Amino acid sequence: MKIRVGVFFGGRSVEHEVSIISAMQAIAAFDRTKYDVVPVYITKNGDLFVGEHLDKIEKYRDIPSLLKKSQRVFFHRDGDRFLLVQYPMKRFGSSVRAEIDVAFPITHGTNVEDGALQGYLKVFSIPFVGCDVTASAVGMDKYLMKALCKENGLPVLNCSRVYMKAFYGDKNGTITDVEGSLPYPAIVKPVNLGSSVGIRRVGNTQELMDALGYAFQFADTALVEPAIQNLREINCSVLGDRESAMASECEEPINYDAILSYEDKYLSGGKTKGMSAAKRKLPADISLEVRQRVRELAVETFQLLGCNGVTRIDFLMNASSGEIWINEINTIPGSLSFYLWEPVGMPFTRLLDELVRLAFKRRREEAEIVYSFDANILAQFEADGIKSGIKNGIKNKKVV
């Protein structure tokens, strides 16, 4: 019997379109002798849709038309069955449009990669691929991720965290504080976005002020970090869970500006190939010692954050000194980083097999944990919500 996989993608995120590309790549790579794939498109309003055209990327050129040919659904659990039920429901007959055994989020950005979608799936107790709620949330918040790494001795750059309200409440004071803690040039970025959205390099006070205003268009918190001189960026993917994890081949992205931009990542090699088409050196042109160091740090970071599934950890390296810092982790990387696994002998189809296996493994492990137990506590409470013993005690006290 085939495994029914619900691939969730899209969502209310600035990386909505990138998610669609990543999902289409994965859907095309599933081994159909093992899996029945159910594409589940999440609109920018958060509505879920299923339909026969949702696995065709060309249909997303006209999303309103695509949605008219699709069916809005909601998620429903019926015993051990996980159902996608059409909305509004039929008055007669079944409204079930699909049934899935495991959910596979291929979503990027806020509201879908940051633990929100993972929490939604966990409420229904459905097995799902990838990081759990906590790892997703910590991985998405670059400040928390850096703080955790630093606390555990992993190399990260110092940073200054800036809140939007504090900035607009006292711009000059905020700028003075940042400039007192970090030198120029610096990098300004939203605290919780990927795909290089909202990032700028700054070299003076006015640029810093403008860059913070730009970052606050996408998030209410921004990070300012020192810009590395003689910068090289090295990326490495990790696959596994807390017990066992392995690193992929390392890549070096090629950027055309001071920082790797959204255009470098997603528009340089073809609009329908996503991160897999970005310009890169693969394998990265680095020594064996640096390669080993990067791969070790990648696995350490993955397991420190309690990750599951496949991630990509991005590193910064000073080409002159050889120093390496962990820059960020992508808990659902663009294109699922399949292109980093093929050079080490793992084709995309087998990577997907492994991700589904990890989801069911975690589900079996969670089944051993007690999340609730029968208790009769509420029987002691009366209609007004006051515990009967306490209520009687108060009455008795008044009488006395």
Tab-separated table of C-alpha atoms in Angstrom:
chain	number	residue	atom	x	y	z
A	1	MET	CA	0.000	0.000	0.000
A	2	LYS	CA	1.342	3.393	-0.956
A	3	ILE	CA	2.041	6.117	1.597
A	4	ARG	CA	-0.209	9.138	1.124
A	5	VAL	CA	1.915	12.267	1.432
A	6	GLY	CA	0.323	15.693	1.772
A	7	VAL	CA	2.807	18.273	0.481
A	8	PHE	CA	1.972	21.639	2.072
A	9	PHE	CA	3.392	24.738	0.390
A	10	GLY	CA	2.804	28.464	-0.104
A	11	GLY	CA	1.505	30.357	2.922
A	12	ARG	CA	1.466	33.926	4.216
A	13	SER	CA	5.120	34.650	3.695
A	14	VAL	CA	7.310	36.832	1.479
A	15	GLU	CA	8.890	33.547	0.373
A	16	HIS	CA	5.540	32.236	-0.913
A	17	GLU	CA	6.685	31.895	-4.524
A	18	VAL	CA	9.975	30.259	-3.542
A	19	SER	CA	7.971	27.684	-1.605
A	20	ILE	CA	5.910	26.853	-4.690
A	21	ILE	CA	9.086	26.230	-6.690
A	22	SER	CA	10.585	24.011	-3.972
A	23	ALA	CA	7.352	22.035	-3.652
A	24	MET	CA	6.993	21.470	-7.404
A	25	GLN	CA	10.541	20.094	-7.515
A	26	ALA	CA	9.834	17.662	-4.684
A	27	ILE	CA	6.455	16.570	-6.045
A	28	ALA	CA	8.107	15.698	-9.351
A	29	ALA	CA	10.825	13.689	-7.586
A	30	PHE	CA	8.657	11.421	-5.413
A	31	ASP	CA	8.777	7.735	-6.308
A	32	ARG	CA	5.175	7.150	-7.380
A	33	THR	CA	5.481	3.399	-6.838
A	34	LYS	CA	5.779	4.172	-3.105
A	35	TYR	CA	3.752	7.347	-2.637
A	36	ASP	CA	0.469	8.964	-3.554
A	37	VAL	CA	1.218	12.683	-3.434
A	38	VAL	CA	-1.476	15.185	-2.475
A	39	PRO	CA	-0.452	18.800	-3.172
A	40	VAL	CA	-1.955	21.135	-0.541
A	41	TYR	CA	-1.578	24.770	-1.539
A	42	ILE	CA	-1.773	27.399	1.229
A	43	THR	CA	-2.839	30.787	-0.108
A	44	LYS	CA	-1.404	34.056	1.162
A	45	ASN	CA	-4.578	34.323	3.260
A	46	GLY	CA	-3.898	30.962	4.879
A	47	ASP	CA	-6.651	29.008	3.099
A	48	LEU	CA	-5.935	25.398	2.077
A	49	PHE	CA	-6.703	24.100	-1.421
A	50	VAL	CA	-6.415	20.727	-3.141
A	51	GLY	CA	-6.906	19.966	-6.811
A	52	GLU	CA	-5.580	18.187	-9.856
A	53	HIS	CA	-3.785	21.245	-11.260
A	54	LEU	CA	-1.857	22.222	-8.122
A	55	ASP	CA	1.212	20.189	-9.100
A	56	LYS	CA	1.767	22.180	-12.310
A	57	ILE	CA	3.975	25.204	-11.790
A	58	GLU	CA	2.788	26.969	-14.944
A	59	LYS	CA	-0.708	27.181	-13.449
A	60	TYR	CA	0.553	29.551	-10.739
A	61	ARG	CA	0.962	32.319	-13.310
A	62	ASP	CA	-2.741	32.983	-12.731
A	63	ILE	CA	-3.514	31.960	-9.173
A	64	PRO	CA	-7.133	33.273	-9.078
A	65	SER	CA	-7.932	31.087	-12.096
A	66	LEU	CA	-6.120	28.131	-10.524
A	67	LEU	CA	-8.129	28.446	-7.315
A	68	LYS	CA	-11.414	28.402	-9.253
A	69	LYS	CA	-10.413	24.968	-10.556
A	70	SER	CA	-9.365	23.779	-7.090
A	71	GLN	CA	-11.234	22.972	-3.910
A	72	ARG	CA	-10.876	24.804	-0.629
A	73	VAL	CA	-10.519	22.343	2.253
A	74	PHE	CA	-9.917	22.201	5.967
A	75	PHE	CA	-8.012	19.681	7.992
A	76	HIS	CA	-9.930	17.164	10.063
A	77	ARG	CA	-8.911	14.178	12.154
A	78	ASP	CA	-11.298	11.267	12.391
A	79	GLY	CA	-9.800	8.712	14.773
A	80	ASP	CA	-6.529	7.694	13.150
A	81	ARG	CA	-7.500	9.136	9.777
A	82	PHE	CA	-6.219	12.531	8.609
A	83	LEU	CA	-8.678	14.043	6.206
A	84	LEU	CA	-8.877	17.075	3.969
A	85	VAL	CA	-12.530	18.008	3.867
A	86	GLN	CA	-14.011	20.415	1.378
A	87	TYR	CA	-15.337	23.789	2.510
A	88	PRO	CA	-18.205	24.455	2.478
A	89	MET	CA	-19.253	20.875	3.100
A	90	LYS	CA	-21.808	19.103	0.949
A	91	ARG	CA	-25.279	18.742	2.385
A	92	PHE	CA	-25.390	15.165	1.125
A	93	GLY	CA	-22.622	12.651	0.460
A	94	SER	CA	-19.017	12.651	1.494
A	95	SER	CA	-17.093	15.926	1.626
A	96	VAL	CA	-13.715	14.226	2.047
A	97	ARG	CA	-11.445	15.285	-0.824
A	98	ALA	CA	-8.250	13.553	0.269
A	99	GLU	CA	-6.733	11.457	3.040
A	100	ILE	CA	-3.068	11.588	3.991
A	101	ASP	CA	-0.743	9.536	6.193
A	102	VAL	CA	1.996	12.132	6.633
A	103	ALA	CA	2.304	15.868	6.085
A	104	PHE	CA	5.323	17.243	4.261
A	105	PRO	CA	5.713	21.020	4.764
A	106	ILE	CA	7.787	22.614	2.004
A	107	THR	CA	7.256	26.162	3.123
A	108	HIS	CA	9.630	29.047	3.602
A	109	GLY	CA	9.498	32.087	5.850
A	110	THR	CA	7.334	33.462	8.623
A	111	ASN	CA	3.999	31.885	9.573
A	112	VAL	CA	4.863	28.582	7.907
A	113	GLU	CA	8.509	27.688	8.565
A	114	ASP	CA	8.798	29.252	12.013
A	115	GLY	CA	6.874	26.595	13.923
A	116	ALA	CA	3.393	27.955	13.170
A	117	LEU	CA	2.468	25.333	10.557
A	118	GLN	CA	4.306	22.660	12.520
A	119	GLY	CA	2.245	23.543	15.610
A	120	TYR	CA	-0.962	23.365	13.582
A	121	LEU	CA	-0.063	19.863	12.375
A	122	LYS	CA	0.976	18.780	15.840
A	123	VAL	CA	-2.422	19.738	17.250
A	124	PHE	CA	-3.902	17.070	14.973
A	125	SER	CA	-1.179	14.570	15.921
A	126	ILE	CA	-0.352	13.929	12.300
A	127	PRO	CA	3.199	12.811	11.493
A	128	PHE	CA	5.031	15.528	9.623
A	129	VAL	CA	8.385	15.869	7.919
A	130	GLY	CA	11.053	18.219	9.203
A	131	CYS	CA	11.860	20.163	12.328
A	132	ASP	CA	9.495	20.204	15.257
A	133	VAL	CA	7.884	23.357	16.657
A	134	THR	CA	10.739	24.439	18.911
A	135	ALA	CA	13.559	23.807	16.448
A	136	SER	CA	11.607	25.573	13.711
A	137	ALA	CA	10.998	28.628	15.915
A	138	VAL	CA	14.558	28.871	17.197
A	139	GLY	CA	15.995	28.262	13.747
A	140	MET	CA	13.882	31.029	12.258
A	141	ASP	CA	14.839	33.602	14.909
A	142	LYS	CA	18.414	34.461	13.990
A	143	TYR	CA	19.052	36.127	17.357
A	144	LEU	CA	17.910	33.123	19.388
A	145	MET	CA	19.865	30.783	17.135
A	146	LYS	CA	23.040	32.805	17.587
A	147	ALA	CA	22.533	33.093	21.352
A	148	LEU	CA	22.114	29.324	21.670
A	149	CYS	CA	25.177	28.631	19.527
A	150	LYS	CA	27.271	31.148	21.443
A	151	GLU	CA	26.202	29.676	24.785
A	152	ASN	CA	27.401	26.288	23.571
A	153	GLY	CA	30.726	27.442	22.206
A	154	LEU	CA	29.889	27.449	18.494
A	155	PRO	CA	31.311	30.365	16.474
A	156	VAL	CA	28.880	33.165	15.614
A	157	LEU	CA	29.361	36.875	15.009
A	158	ASN	CA	28.401	39.399	17.649
A	159	CYS	CA	25.269	41.321	16.816
A	160	SER	CA	23.007	44.112	17.952
A	161	ARG	CA	19.267	43.455	18.122
A	162	VAL	CA	17.052	46.441	17.283
A	163	TYR	CA	13.306	46.643	17.879
A	164	MET	CA	11.125	48.624	15.484
A	165	LYS	CA	9.281	50.532	18.218
A	166	ALA	CA	12.525	51.508	19.900
A	167	PHE	CA	13.952	52.692	16.578
A	168	TYR	CA	11.000	54.846	15.622
A	169	GLY	CA	10.691	56.088	19.206
A	170	ASP	CA	14.281	57.325	19.313
A	171	LYS	CA	16.150	56.966	16.022
A	172	ASN	CA	19.241	58.892	17.048
A	173	GLY	CA	19.534	57.063	20.363
A	174	THR	CA	19.127	53.691	18.661
A	175	ILE	CA	21.733	54.483	16.029
A	176	THR	CA	24.144	55.699	18.718
A	177	ASP	CA	23.713	52.437	20.634
A	178	VAL	CA	24.329	50.317	17.537
A	179	GLU	CA	27.342	52.322	16.441
A	180	GLY	CA	28.758	52.028	19.949
A	181	SER	CA	28.659	48.256	19.809
A	182	LEU	CA	29.621	47.427	16.213
A	183	PRO	CA	31.973	48.896	13.613
A	184	TYR	CA	31.234	49.729	9.988
A	185	PRO	CA	30.773	48.200	7.505
A	186	ALA	CA	27.840	46.219	8.845
A	187	ILE	CA	24.994	44.012	7.652
A	188	VAL	CA	21.385	44.793	8.564
A	189	LYS	CA	18.770	42.047	8.246
A	190	PRO	CA	15.283	41.152	9.525
A	191	VAL	CA	15.536	38.777	12.455
A	192	ASN	CA	13.332	36.069	11.001
A	193	LEU	CA	13.507	35.933	7.220
A	194	GLY	CA	15.415	33.887	4.704
A	195	SER	CA	16.122	34.112	0.976
A	196	SER	CA	18.114	37.318	1.603
A	197	VAL	CA	14.891	39.338	1.908
A	198	GLY	CA	15.329	42.732	3.596
A	199	ILE	CA	19.138	42.599	3.862
A	200	ARG	CA	21.475	45.532	3.223
A	201	ARG	CA	25.149	46.289	3.737
A	202	VAL	CA	25.805	49.685	5.353
A	203	GLY	CA	28.883	51.856	5.720
A	204	ASN	CA	27.710	54.970	7.555
A	205	THR	CA	25.017	56.412	9.799
A	206	GLN	CA	22.566	57.365	7.065
A	207	GLU	CA	22.820	53.963	5.377
A	208	LEU	CA	22.281	52.275	8.741
A	209	MET	CA	19.176	54.337	9.373
A	210	ASP	CA	17.804	53.606	5.882
A	211	ALA	CA	18.602	49.880	6.149
A	212	LEU	CA	16.814	49.559	9.493
A	213	GLY	CA	13.753	51.231	8.008
A	214	TYR	CA	13.936	48.787	5.095
A	215	ALA	CA	14.319	45.740	7.368
A	216	PHE	CA	11.331	46.861	9.441
A	217	GLN	CA	9.128	46.551	6.365
A	218	PHE	CA	9.439	42.791	6.811
A	219	ALA	CA	9.816	42.220	10.570
A	220	ASP	CA	9.497	44.093	13.842
A	221	THR	CA	13.020	43.176	14.903
A	222	ALA	CA	16.297	43.556	13.020
A	223	LEU	CA	19.872	42.407	13.539
A	224	VAL	CA	23.009	44.398	12.847
A	225	GLU	CA	26.212	42.399	12.407
A	226	PRO	CA	29.742	43.316	11.392
A	227	ALA	CA	30.424	42.741	7.684
A	228	ILE	CA	33.239	40.268	7.117
A	229	GLN	CA	36.149	41.458	5.008
A	230	ASN	CA	37.342	39.147	2.243
A	231	LEU	CA	34.089	37.293	2.631
A	232	ARG	CA	33.401	33.842	1.305
A	233	GLU	CA	30.094	32.097	1.969
A	234	ILE	CA	30.006	28.322	2.398
A	235	ASN	CA	26.804	26.309	2.752
A	236	CYS	CA	26.308	22.754	3.939
A	237	SER	CA	23.152	20.686	4.361
A	238	VAL	CA	22.482	18.241	7.198
A	239	LEU	CA	20.100	15.277	7.176
A	240	GLY	CA	18.968	13.282	10.182
A	241	ASP	CA	17.750	13.833	13.724
A	242	ARG	CA	19.169	14.225	17.225
A	243	GLU	CA	20.460	10.674	17.294
A	244	SER	CA	22.156	10.520	13.943
A	245	ALA	CA	22.935	13.179	11.372
A	246	MET	CA	25.219	13.528	8.382
A	247	ALA	CA	26.502	16.408	6.307
A	248	SER	CA	26.242	16.954	2.569
A	249	GLU	CA	28.797	18.318	0.147
A	250	CYS	CA	29.731	21.979	0.701
A	251	GLU	CA	28.887	24.690	-1.814
A	252	GLU	CA	30.074	28.239	-2.294
A	253	PRO	CA	27.324	30.530	-3.646
A	254	ILE	CA	28.423	33.123	-6.159
A	255	ASN	CA	27.013	36.589	-5.610
A	256	TYR	CA	27.175	39.616	-7.833
A	257	ASP	CA	27.028	42.213	-5.075
A	258	ALA	CA	28.385	42.761	-1.569
A	259	ILE	CA	25.923	40.201	-0.217
A	260	LEU	CA	24.111	37.248	-1.733
A	261	SER	CA	20.798	38.691	-2.870
A	262	TYR	CA	17.327	37.292	-3.523
A	263	GLU	CA	18.057	37.747	-7.253
A	264	ASP	CA	21.319	35.788	-6.949
A	265	LYS	CA	19.480	32.928	-5.305
A	266	TYR	CA	16.309	32.651	-7.323
A	267	LEU	CA	16.472	34.635	-10.546
A	268	SER	CA	19.957	34.045	-11.855
A	269	GLY	CA	19.535	30.550	-13.222
A	270	GLY	CA	15.904	30.242	-14.216
A	271	LYS	CA	12.667	31.318	-12.578
A	272	THR	CA	11.356	27.787	-12.157
A	273	LYS	CA	14.429	26.130	-10.675
A	274	GLY	CA	14.679	28.061	-7.406
A	275	MET	CA	17.713	27.680	-5.195
A	276	SER	CA	18.951	24.710	-7.224
A	277	ALA	CA	19.725	27.011	-10.162
A	278	ALA	CA	21.634	29.683	-8.232
A	279	LYS	CA	25.227	30.275	-9.298
A	280	ARG	CA	27.607	28.291	-7.130
A	281	LYS	CA	30.813	26.332	-6.892
A	282	LEU	CA	29.915	22.765	-6.047
A	283	PRO	CA	31.893	21.384	-4.420
A	284	ALA	CA	33.201	24.551	-2.820
A	285	ASP	CA	36.814	25.365	-3.647
A	286	ILE	CA	38.086	24.909	-0.099
A	287	SER	CA	40.725	22.765	1.542
A	288	LEU	CA	39.882	19.363	3.000
A	289	GLU	CA	40.489	20.781	6.478
A	290	VAL	CA	38.009	23.628	5.948
A	291	ARG	CA	35.492	21.237	4.385
A	292	GLN	CA	35.741	18.935	7.386
A	293	ARG	CA	35.419	21.844	9.822
A	294	VAL	CA	32.331	23.211	8.058
A	295	ARG	CA	30.644	19.807	7.931
A	296	GLU	CA	31.361	19.156	11.618
A	297	LEU	CA	30.008	22.558	12.628
A	298	ALA	CA	26.925	21.990	10.474
A	299	VAL	CA	26.093	18.729	12.220
A	300	GLU	CA	26.793	20.227	15.663
A	301	THR	CA	24.458	23.140	14.942
A	302	PHE	CA	21.748	20.834	13.608
A	303	GLN	CA	21.807	18.613	16.678
A	304	LEU	CA	22.171	21.487	19.148
A	305	LEU	CA	18.924	22.989	17.867
A	306	GLY	CA	17.200	19.597	17.954
A	307	CYS	CA	16.536	19.619	14.224
A	308	ASN	CA	14.932	16.847	12.206
A	309	GLY	CA	14.792	16.226	8.470
A	310	VAL	CA	16.958	18.235	6.114
A	311	THR	CA	18.354	21.701	6.796
A	312	ARG	CA	20.995	23.961	5.317
A	313	ILE	CA	23.478	25.789	7.500
A	314	ASP	CA	25.141	28.851	5.974
A	315	PHE	CA	28.614	29.920	7.026
A	316	LEU	CA	30.700	33.071	6.667
A	317	MET	CA	34.439	32.765	6.170
A	318	ASN	CA	37.215	35.346	6.155
A	319	ALA	CA	39.291	34.246	3.164
A	320	SER	CA	42.407	35.877	4.598
A	321	SER	CA	42.334	34.599	8.166
A	322	GLY	CA	40.389	31.400	7.559
A	323	GLU	CA	37.982	32.195	10.427
A	324	ILE	CA	34.549	30.594	10.080
A	325	TRP	CA	31.242	31.652	11.650
A	326	ILE	CA	27.773	30.100	11.577
A	327	ASN	CA	25.554	32.623	9.810
A	328	GLU	CA	22.100	31.040	9.848
A	329	ILE	CA	20.171	27.803	9.584
A	330	ASN	CA	17.394	27.147	7.080
A	331	THR	CA	15.101	24.582	8.658
A	332	ILE	CA	13.310	24.052	5.306
A	333	PRO	CA	15.950	25.003	2.751
A	334	GLY	CA	15.163	26.118	-0.770
A	335	SER	CA	14.826	23.123	-3.113
A	336	LEU	CA	15.317	21.032	0.065
A	337	SER	CA	19.035	21.362	-0.806
A	338	PHE	CA	18.738	18.236	-2.977
A	339	TYR	CA	21.561	19.496	-5.199
A	340	LEU	CA	23.966	19.269	-2.210
A	341	TRP	CA	23.169	15.582	-1.688
A	342	GLU	CA	23.547	14.321	-5.217
A	343	PRO	CA	27.372	14.792	-5.179
A	344	VAL	CA	27.615	12.506	-2.123
A	345	GLY	CA	25.545	9.784	-3.754
A	346	MET	CA	22.034	10.577	-2.593
A	347	PRO	CA	19.562	11.369	-5.386
A	348	PHE	CA	16.541	13.549	-4.676
A	349	THR	CA	14.148	10.586	-4.674
A	350	ARG	CA	16.114	8.821	-1.943
A	351	LEU	CA	16.398	12.048	0.048
A	352	LEU	CA	12.589	12.257	0.070
A	353	ASP	CA	12.388	8.598	1.194
A	354	GLU	CA	14.677	9.375	4.097
A	355	LEU	CA	12.681	12.456	5.129
A	356	VAL	CA	9.437	10.496	5.231
A	357	ARG	CA	11.166	7.723	7.199
A	358	LEU	CA	12.388	10.256	9.770
A	359	ALA	CA	8.858	11.637	10.166
A	360	PHE	CA	7.442	8.213	10.991
A	361	LYS	CA	10.387	7.447	13.271
A	362	ARG	CA	9.657	10.581	15.316
A	363	ARG	CA	6.005	9.656	15.409
A	364	ARG	CA	6.862	6.247	16.881
A	365	GLU	CA	9.118	7.863	19.478
A	366	GLU	CA	6.451	10.388	20.455
A	367	ALA	CA	3.980	7.547	20.915
A	368	GLU	CA	6.111	6.414	23.872
A	369	ILE	CA	5.693	9.771	25.639
A	370	VAL	CA	2.758	10.492	27.945
A	371	TYR	CA	1.072	13.729	26.815
A	372	SER	CA	-2.164	13.381	28.755
A	373	PHE	CA	-3.728	11.192	31.393
A	374	ASP	CA	-7.174	10.637	32.779
A	375	ALA	CA	-7.928	12.757	35.808
A	376	ASN	CA	-11.071	13.618	37.691
A	377	ILE	CA	-9.992	17.096	38.741
A	378	LEU	CA	-12.927	18.891	37.099
A	379	ALA	CA	-15.412	16.772	39.039
A	380	GLN	CA	-14.459	18.819	42.103
A	381	PHE	CA	-15.553	22.088	40.489
A	382	GLU	CA	-19.061	23.512	40.478
A	383	ALA	CA	-20.828	25.607	37.843
A	384	ASP	CA	-19.273	28.869	39.013
A	385	GLY	CA	-15.759	27.427	38.528
A	386	ILE	CA	-14.942	27.407	42.230
A	387	LYS	CA	-13.609	24.214	43.780
A	388	SER	CA	-16.269	22.723	45.985
A	389	GLY	CA	-13.991	22.206	48.976
A	390	ILE	CA	-12.779	25.809	48.869
A	391	LYS	CA	-16.325	27.109	48.443
A	392	ASN	CA	-17.537	25.177	51.455
A	393	GLY	CA	-14.528	26.348	53.406
A	394	ILE	CA	-15.322	30.008	52.657
A	395	LYS	CA	-18.955	29.509	53.692
A	396	ASN	CA	-17.942	27.798	56.891
A	397	LYS	CA	-15.494	30.588	57.682
A	398	LYS	CA	-18.198	33.233	57.241
A	399	VAL	CA	-20.517	31.327	59.520
A	400	VAL	CA	-17.888	31.212	62.214
